[in-house]
CSV table of C-alpha atoms and ligand atoms in Angstrom, one decimal:
chain,number,residue,atom,x,y,z
A,5,UNK,CA,14.3,-22.3,25.8
A,6,UNK,CA,13.5,-18.8,23.8
A,7,UNK,CA,15.5,-18.2,21.4
A,8,UNK,CA,15.6,-14.3,21.3
A,9,UNK,CA,16.2,-11.4,18.8
A,10,UNK,CA,17.7,-7.8,19.4
A,11,UNK,CA,18.8,-5.6,16.8
A,12,UNK,CA,20.3,-2.2,17.7
A,13,UNK,CA,20.6,0.6,15.5
A,14,UNK,CA,24.5,1.6,15.0
A,15,UNK,CA,24.2,4.6,15.5
A,16,UNK,CA,23.5,7.1,18.4
A,17,UNK,CA,25.0,6.9,21.7
A,18,UNK,CA,22.5,5.6,24.5
A,19,UNK,CA,20.4,7.8,26.6
A,20,UNK,CA,18.9,7.2,29.9
A,21,UNK,CA,15.7,6.6,27.2
A,22,UNK,CA,17.7,3.4,26.4
A,23,UNK,CA,19.6,2.7,29.1
A,24,UNK,CA,16.0,2.7,31.4
A,25,UNK,CA,13.1,1.7,28.5
A,26,UNK,CA,15.2,-1.5,27.3
A,27,UNK,CA,19.2,-2.1,28.3
A,28,UNK,CA,17.9,-2.6,31.8
A,29,UNK,CA,15.8,-5.2,30.2
A,30,UNK,CA,18.0,-7.1,28.5
A,31,UNK,CA,19.9,-7.9,31.7
A,32,UNK,CA,17.3,-10.5,33.2
A,33,UNK,CA,16.3,-11.1,29.7
A,34,UNK,CA,19.7,-12.9,28.7
A,35,UNK,CA,19.7,-14.6,31.9
A,36,UNK,CA,16.5,-17.0,30.6
A,37,UNK,CA,17.2,-17.1,27.3
A,38,UNK,CA,19.2,-17.8,24.3
A,39,UNK,CA,20.1,-14.6,23.1
A,40,UNK,CA,21.3,-13.0,20.4
A,41,UNK,CA,22.2,-8.6,20.2
A,42,UNK,CA,23.6,-7.9,17.2
A,43,UNK,CA,24.5,-4.2,15.6
A,44,UNK,CA,22.7,-2.9,12.7
A,45,UNK,CA,25.5,-2.2,9.9
A,46,UNK,CA,24.1,-3.4,7.0
A,47,UNK,CA,21.1,-1.1,7.4
A,48,UNK,CA,23.5,2.2,8.3
A,49,UNK,CA,24.6,2.0,4.9
A,50,UNK,CA,21.0,3.3,3.5
A,51,UNK,CA,22.6,6.9,5.3
A,52,UNK,CA,25.4,6.6,3.4
A,53,UNK,CA,28.1,7.1,6.8
A,54,UNK,CA,31.4,7.5,6.0
A,55,UNK,CA,34.3,4.6,6.9
A,56,UNK,CA,35.7,5.6,9.3
A,57,UNK,CA,32.0,7.1,11.3
A,58,UNK,CA,30.7,3.4,10.0
A,59,UNK,CA,33.9,1.7,12.0
A,60,UNK,CA,33.6,4.1,14.7
A,61,UNK,CA,29.7,4.2,15.5
A,62,UNK,CA,29.4,0.3,15.1
A,63,UNK,CA,33.0,0.4,18.6
A,64,UNK,CA,31.3,3.3,20.7
A,65,UNK,CA,28.0,1.3,20.1
A,66,UNK,CA,29.3,-2.0,21.2
A,67,UNK,CA,31.2,-0.3,23.7
A,68,UNK,CA,28.1,1.2,25.7
A,69,UNK,CA,26.3,-2.2,25.3
A,70,UNK,CA,28.9,-3.8,27.3
A,71,UNK,CA,29.6,-1.1,29.6
A,72,UNK,CA,25.9,-1.7,30.3
A,73,UNK,CA,25.8,-4.9,31.3
A,74,UNK,CA,25.9,-6.7,27.8
A,75,UNK,CA,27.2,-10.5,28.1
A,76,UNK,CA,29.3,-11.6,25.7
A,77,UNK,CA,29.7,-15.0,28.1
A,78,UNK,CA,26.0,-15.7,28.0
A,79,UNK,CA,24.4,-14.0,25.2
A,80,UNK,CA,26.2,-13.5,21.1
A,81,UNK,CA,26.8,-10.2,20.9
A,82,UNK,CA,28.0,-9.6,17.2
A,83,UNK,CA,27.9,-7.0,13.9
A,84,UNK,CA,25.9,-8.1,11.7
A,85,UNK,CA,28.2,-7.3,8.7
A,86,UNK,CA,30.2,-10.5,10.5
A,87,UNK,CA,27.2,-12.6,9.0
A,88,UNK,CA,27.2,-13.1,5.6
A,89,UNK,CA,24.8,-15.5,5.7
A,90,UNK,CA,22.2,-12.5,6.5
A,91,UNK,CA,23.1,-11.2,3.3
A,92,UNK,CA,22.2,-14.6,1.4
A,93,UNK,CA,18.9,-15.2,3.5
A,94,UNK,CA,17.9,-12.0,2.3
A,95,UNK,CA,18.4,-12.1,-1.6
A,96,UNK,CA,16.0,-15.9,-0.7
A,97,UNK,CA,13.5,-13.7,1.1
A,98,UNK,CA,13.3,-11.0,-1.0
A,99,UNK,CA,12.3,-13.0,-3.5
A,100,UNK,CA,9.0,-13.6,-2.1
A,101,UNK,CA,9.1,-10.1,-0.9
A,102,UNK,CA,6.2,-7.8,-3.0
A,103,UNK,CA,7.2,-4.5,-3.9
A,104,UNK,CA,4.0,-3.4,-3.1
A,105,UNK,CA,4.0,-4.4,0.1
A,106,UNK,CA,7.3,-3.2,1.0
A,107,UNK,CA,5.9,0.4,-0.7
A,108,UNK,CA,3.4,0.3,1.8
A,109,UNK,CA,4.9,0.3,4.8
A,110,UNK,CA,5.2,3.5,6.9
A,111,UNK,CA,8.4,3.7,7.5
A,112,UNK,CA,9.1,3.9,3.7
A,113,UNK,CA,6.4,6.4,2.9
A,114,UNK,CA,7.8,8.6,5.6
A,115,UNK,CA,11.3,8.8,3.7
A,116,UNK,CA,9.4,8.7,0.1
A,117,UNK,CA,7.9,12.1,2.2
A,118,UNK,CA,10.9,13.4,3.4
A,119,UNK,CA,13.7,12.4,1.2
A,120,UNK,CA,12.3,12.2,-1.7
A,121,UNK,CA,15.8,12.7,-3.4
A,122,UNK,CA,17.3,9.3,-2.0
A,123,UNK,CA,14.9,7.0,-2.6
A,124,UNK,CA,17.5,3.8,-2.5
A,125,UNK,CA,16.1,-0.1,-2.7
A,126,UNK,CA,18.1,-0.2,0.6
A,127,UNK,CA,15.1,1.2,2.1
A,128,UNK,CA,12.3,-0.9,0.2
A,129,UNK,CA,13.7,-3.6,1.2
A,130,UNK,CA,14.8,-2.7,5.0
A,131,UNK,CA,12.1,-5.0,6.3
A,132,UNK,CA,13.6,-7.8,4.4
A,133,UNK,CA,16.9,-7.6,5.5
A,134,UNK,CA,15.9,-7.3,9.2
A,135,UNK,CA,13.4,-9.8,8.9
A,136,UNK,CA,16.9,-12.3,7.4
A,137,UNK,CA,18.1,-11.0,10.4
A,138,UNK,CA,15.6,-12.5,12.8
A,139,UNK,CA,14.7,-15.6,10.3
A,140,UNK,CA,18.5,-16.6,10.7
A,141,UNK,CA,18.2,-17.5,14.3
A,142,UNK,CA,14.8,-19.5,13.6
A,143,UNK,CA,13.6,-16.6,16.7
A,144,UNK,CA,11.2,-16.9,18.8
A,145,UNK,CA,10.6,-13.5,20.4
A,146,UNK,CA,12.7,-9.8,19.6
A,147,UNK,CA,12.3,-6.7,21.8
A,148,UNK,CA,10.6,-4.2,19.7
A,149,UNK,CA,9.7,-0.3,20.1
A,150,UNK,CA,6.5,1.0,18.9
A,151,UNK,CA,8.6,2.1,15.2
A,152,UNK,CA,9.7,-1.3,14.8
A,153,UNK,CA,6.1,-2.5,15.4
A,154,UNK,CA,5.3,-2.9,11.7
A,155,UNK,CA,8.6,-4.5,10.4
A,156,UNK,CA,8.3,-7.2,12.8
A,157,UNK,CA,5.2,-7.8,11.7
A,158,UNK,CA,6.3,-8.3,8.1
A,159,UNK,CA,8.8,-10.5,9.0
A,160,UNK,CA,6.3,-12.4,10.3
A,161,UNK,CA,4.5,-12.0,7.2
A,162,UNK,CA,7.7,-13.2,4.9
A,163,UNK,CA,8.3,-16.2,7.8
A,164,UNK,CA,4.6,-17.5,7.0
A,165,UNK,CA,5.3,-17.1,3.1
A,166,UNK,CA,8.0,-19.2,3.3
A,167,UNK,CA,6.6,-21.9,5.3
A,168,UNK,CA,3.4,-22.1,2.9
A,169,UNK,CA,5.1,-22.0,-0.6
A,170,UNK,CA,7.0,-24.7,0.4
A,171,UNK,CA,5.0,-26.7,2.3
A,172,UNK,CA,7.1,-26.6,5.8
A,173,UNK,CA,6.7,-25.7,9.6
A,174,UNK,CA,9.6,-24.0,9.6
A,175,UNK,CA,10.2,-20.7,10.4
A,176,UNK,CA,9.1,-19.8,13.5
A,177,UNK,CA,6.9,-16.5,13.9
A,178,UNK,CA,8.3,-14.3,15.8
A,179,UNK,CA,6.7,-12.3,18.4
A,180,UNK,CA,7.4,-9.3,20.1
A,181,UNK,CA,9.6,-10.0,22.7
A,182,UNK,CA,7.2,-8.1,26.4
A,183,UNK,CA,8.7,-6.5,29.1
A,184,UNK,CA,4.9,-6.3,30.4
A,185,UNK,CA,5.4,-4.5,33.9
A,186,UNK,CA,9.1,-3.7,34.2
A,187,UNK,CA,8.6,-1.1,31.2
A,188,UNK,CA,9.3,2.5,32.1
A,189,UNK,CA,8.3,5.2,29.7
A,190,UNK,CA,11.6,7.8,30.5
A,191,UNK,CA,10.1,11.3,30.2
A,192,UNK,CA,12.8,13.9,28.6
A,193,UNK,CA,13.6,17.3,29.9
A,194,UNK,CA,11.6,19.5,27.8
A,195,UNK,CA,8.7,19.2,29.5
A,196,UNK,CA,6.9,16.5,27.7
A,197,UNK,CA,7.2,13.1,26.0
A,198,UNK,CA,9.3,10.6,26.4
A,199,UNK,CA,13.6,11.3,26.2
A,200,UNK,CA,14.5,10.1,22.8
A,201,UNK,CA,17.4,11.2,20.5
A,202,UNK,CA,15.1,13.6,18.1
A,203,UNK,CA,13.6,15.3,20.9
A,204,UNK,CA,17.2,16.6,21.3
A,205,UNK,CA,15.5,16.5,25.4
A,206,UNK,CA,18.4,13.6,26.8
A,207,UNK,CA,20.8,13.0,29.5
A,208,UNK,CA,23.4,10.7,27.7
A,209,UNK,CA,25.2,7.1,29.3
A,210,UNK,CA,28.7,9.5,28.3
A,211,UNK,CA,27.2,13.0,29.5
A,212,UNK,CA,30.1,14.6,31.8
A,213,UNK,CA,28.9,16.4,35.1
A,214,UNK,CA,28.9,19.9,33.9
A,215,UNK,CA,26.7,18.1,30.4
A,216,UNK,CA,24.6,17.1,33.0
A,217,UNK,CA,24.0,20.0,35.1
A,218,UNK,CA,23.4,21.9,32.7
A,219,UNK,CA,20.9,19.9,30.8
A,220,UNK,CA,19.2,19.5,34.0
A,221,UNK,CA,19.4,23.0,35.6
A,222,UNK,CA,18.0,24.0,32.2
A,223,UNK,CA,15.0,21.3,32.2
A,224,UNK,CA,11.5,22.9,31.6
A,225,UNK,CA,9.2,23.3,35.0
A,226,UNK,CA,6.1,25.1,35.7
A,227,UNK,CA,5.2,28.5,37.9
A,228,UNK,CA,5.1,26.3,41.3
A,229,UNK,CA,1.9,25.4,43.4
A,230,UNK,CA,-0.1,27.3,45.1
A,231,UNK,CA,-1.9,25.5,46.3
A,232,UNK,CA,-2.3,22.3,48.9
A,233,UNK,CA,-1.9,19.4,48.0
A,234,UNK,CA,-2.5,20.7,43.8
A,235,UNK,CA,-2.2,18.3,40.9
A,236,UNK,CA,1.4,18.0,39.7
A,237,UNK,CA,2.1,19.2,36.0
A,238,UNK,CA,3.5,17.5,34.0
A,239,UNK,CA,6.5,18.7,33.1
A,240,UNK,CA,7.1,18.3,37.0
A,241,UNK,CA,5.4,15.2,37.1
A,242,UNK,CA,8.3,14.2,34.8
A,243,UNK,CA,11.5,15.5,37.5
A,244,UNK,CA,9.5,12.7,40.1
A,245,UNK,CA,9.5,10.6,36.9
A,246,UNK,CA,13.5,11.1,36.7
A,247,UNK,CA,14.4,11.0,40.1
A,248,UNK,CA,12.2,7.9,41.2
A,249,UNK,CA,14.5,6.0,39.0
A,250,UNK,CA,18.2,7.8,40.2
A,251,UNK,CA,17.5,9.2,44.1
A,252,UNK,CA,16.5,7.5,46.6
A,253,UNK,CA,13.2,7.0,47.7
A,254,UNK,CA,13.5,9.3,50.7
A,255,UNK,CA,14.6,11.4,48.5
A,256,UNK,CA,11.7,11.3,46.3
A,257,UNK,CA,9.3,11.7,49.0
A,258,UNK,CA,10.9,14.7,51.0
A,259,UNK,CA,9.7,17.0,47.6
A,260,UNK,CA,6.9,15.4,46.7
A,261,UNK,CA,6.4,16.4,50.5
A,262,UNK,CA,8.1,19.8,50.1
A,263,UNK,CA,5.5,20.3,46.7
A,264,UNK,CA,2.3,19.8,48.5
A,265,UNK,CA,2.8,22.5,50.6
A,266,UNK,CA,3.7,24.5,48.3
A,267,UNK,CA,7.4,25.0,49.8
A,268,UNK,CA,9.5,23.4,47.1
A,269,UNK,CA,12.2,25.2,45.0
A,270,UNK,CA,12.7,23.7,41.7
A,271,UNK,CA,16.0,24.8,41.8
A,272,UNK,CA,16.6,22.3,44.6
A,273,UNK,CA,15.1,20.0,43.3
A,274,UNK,CA,17.1,19.7,40.2
A,275,UNK,CA,20.0,20.0,42.1
A,276,UNK,CA,19.8,17.2,43.4
A,277,UNK,CA,18.3,15.4,40.6
A,278,UNK,CA,21.4,16.7,38.7
A,279,UNK,CA,23.9,15.2,41.4
A,280,UNK,CA,22.0,11.8,41.5
A,281,UNK,CA,21.9,11.4,38.1
A,282,UNK,CA,25.8,12.1,38.1
A,283,UNK,CA,26.4,9.7,40.8
A,284,UNK,CA,24.4,7.0,38.2
A,285,UNK,CA,25.9,7.7,35.2
A,286,UNK,CA,29.3,8.4,36.0
A,287,UNK,CA,30.5,4.8,36.9
A,288,UNK,CA,28.3,3.4,33.8
A,289,UNK,CA,30.9,6.7,31.8
A,290,UNK,CA,33.8,5.1,33.0
A,291,UNK,CA,33.3,1.9,32.2
A,292,UNK,CA,32.2,3.0,28.6
A,293,UNK,CA,35.5,4.7,27.4
A,294,UNK,CA,37.3,1.7,29.2
A,295,UNK,CA,36.1,-0.6,27.2
A,296,UNK,CA,36.6,2.2,24.5
A,297,UNK,CA,39.8,1.8,24.3
A,298,UNK,CA,40.5,-2.0,24.6
A,299,UNK,CA,40.6,-2.6,21.8
A,300,UNK,CA,41.5,-6.2,22.2
A,301,UNK,CA,38.5,-7.0,24.1
A,302,UNK,CA,36.2,-6.0,21.9
A,303,UNK,CA,37.6,-7.5,19.1
A,304,UNK,CA,37.4,-10.7,21.3
A,305,UNK,CA,34.0,-10.3,22.2
A,306,UNK,CA,33.0,-9.6,18.2
A,307,UNK,CA,34.6,-12.5,17.0
A,308,UNK,CA,33.3,-15.0,19.7
A,309,UNK,CA,30.0,-13.6,18.5
A,310,UNK,CA,30.7,-14.1,15.4
A,311,UNK,CA,31.3,-17.5,16.0
A,312,UNK,CA,28.3,-18.2,17.7
A,313,UNK,CA,26.2,-16.8,15.1
A,314,UNK,CA,27.8,-18.0,12.2
A,315,UNK,CA,27.4,-21.5,14.0
A,316,UNK,CA,23.6,-20.7,13.8
A,317,UNK,CA,23.5,-18.7,10.7
A,318,UNK,CA,24.6,-21.5,9.3
A,319,UNK,CA,23.0,-24.1,10.1
A,320,UNK,CA,20.3,-21.9,9.1
A,321,UNK,CA,20.8,-21.0,5.8
A,322,UNK,CA,21.8,-25.2,4.8
A,323,UNK,CA,18.5,-26.4,5.5
A,324,UNK,CA,16.6,-22.9,3.7
A,325,UNK,CA,18.9,-23.7,0.8
A,326,UNK,CA,18.1,-27.7,0.4
A,327,UNK,CA,14.0,-26.5,0.9
A,328,UNK,CA,14.4,-24.2,-1.7
A,329,UNK,CA,15.8,-27.1,-3.5
A,330,UNK,CA,19.4,-26.0,-3.6
A,331,UNK,CA,20.8,-29.4,-3.6
A,332,UNK,CA,24.5,-31.6,-4.2
A,333,UNK,CA,24.0,-33.5,-7.7
B,426,LIG,N1,15.5,-1.6,12.4
B,426,LIG,C1,16.0,-1.8,14.4
B,426,LIG,C2,16.0,-0.3,14.5
B,426,LIG,O1,15.8,1.0,13.4
B,426,LIG,C3,17.4,-2.6,14.4
B,426,LIG,C4,17.1,-3.8,13.2
B,426,LIG,C5,17.6,-4.3,12.5
B,426,LIG,C6,16.0,-4.6,14.0
B,426,LIG,N2,17.2,-5.4,12.5
B,426,LIG,C7,17.0,-6.2,13.2
B,426,LIG,C8,15.5,-4.7,15.2
B,426,LIG,C9,16.3,-6.8,13.7
B,426,LIG,C10,15.0,-6.1,15.7
B,426,LIG,C11,15.4,-6.8,14.7
B,426,LIG,O2,15.9,-0.2,15.7
């Protein structure tokens, strides 16, 4: 059975894009693998959250992932900062990470360009900490989006370098976890592109009915079809794609036909779409709020997860220390 590790950013609420694009696949993934899911709160310190914000966002993220189906009985779900072995492995890996290669990563170069006044060493060594997250469990696979591919490549490089340096075959080279066919790209409501936090075009799992209605009714459309069976433009296709995720096939078919006959009224379609999104999101939102209120449960989950993670992490670290030459007299 493969060990699969998934790192979750500690800030930002889940939107439908996250849900259909990743989280939904995690549910199946955790049935078939030995999974570790963790919330990357050390990483978030590069942006200096206040202690309250740090704590609250970790709590929200944990509640949202539990509400969407991560199962603490099946997987190890933990908070990164609960596992002290990670920063120790990070220190060790840092000795074999070259400043030059770290400076050349795209995400670091972006930071240098966009925030020249705060180029801290944590940003420079971000990929090393991420490699420590992955290698601490000797993970075989990591589900990553496009923006994290280079970081995963760095983790492979550090794993290989360690193995080579100490002439061992210790760390597996972590590969991207491939969802294959199941991977869906969820469009945003602004007519073009993916649903995303930065784009501000998303519907969040914690959005209230009114907010969802408003967002959907404001979604970008076009001036409507004028010829029978005309090609569907991108903004309208995006609405159909969203509809195919939350509505019944009959509903989608109904509006597709209306479109083909040039009888479609986008207002009606949006009203239906909003209604179906609300139907989908409401039970999840309720569960999120319930879990968030249940501090006892959250504490139990985090403790149980940290215990599992620490068992695996301390074994790795013990072996790594032995390989490096930190030995008892
Ligand atoms: N950098 C990842 C992100 O921004 C989060 C992350 C931290 C991660 N450590 C990881 C992802 C290890 C996968 C593996 O989304």
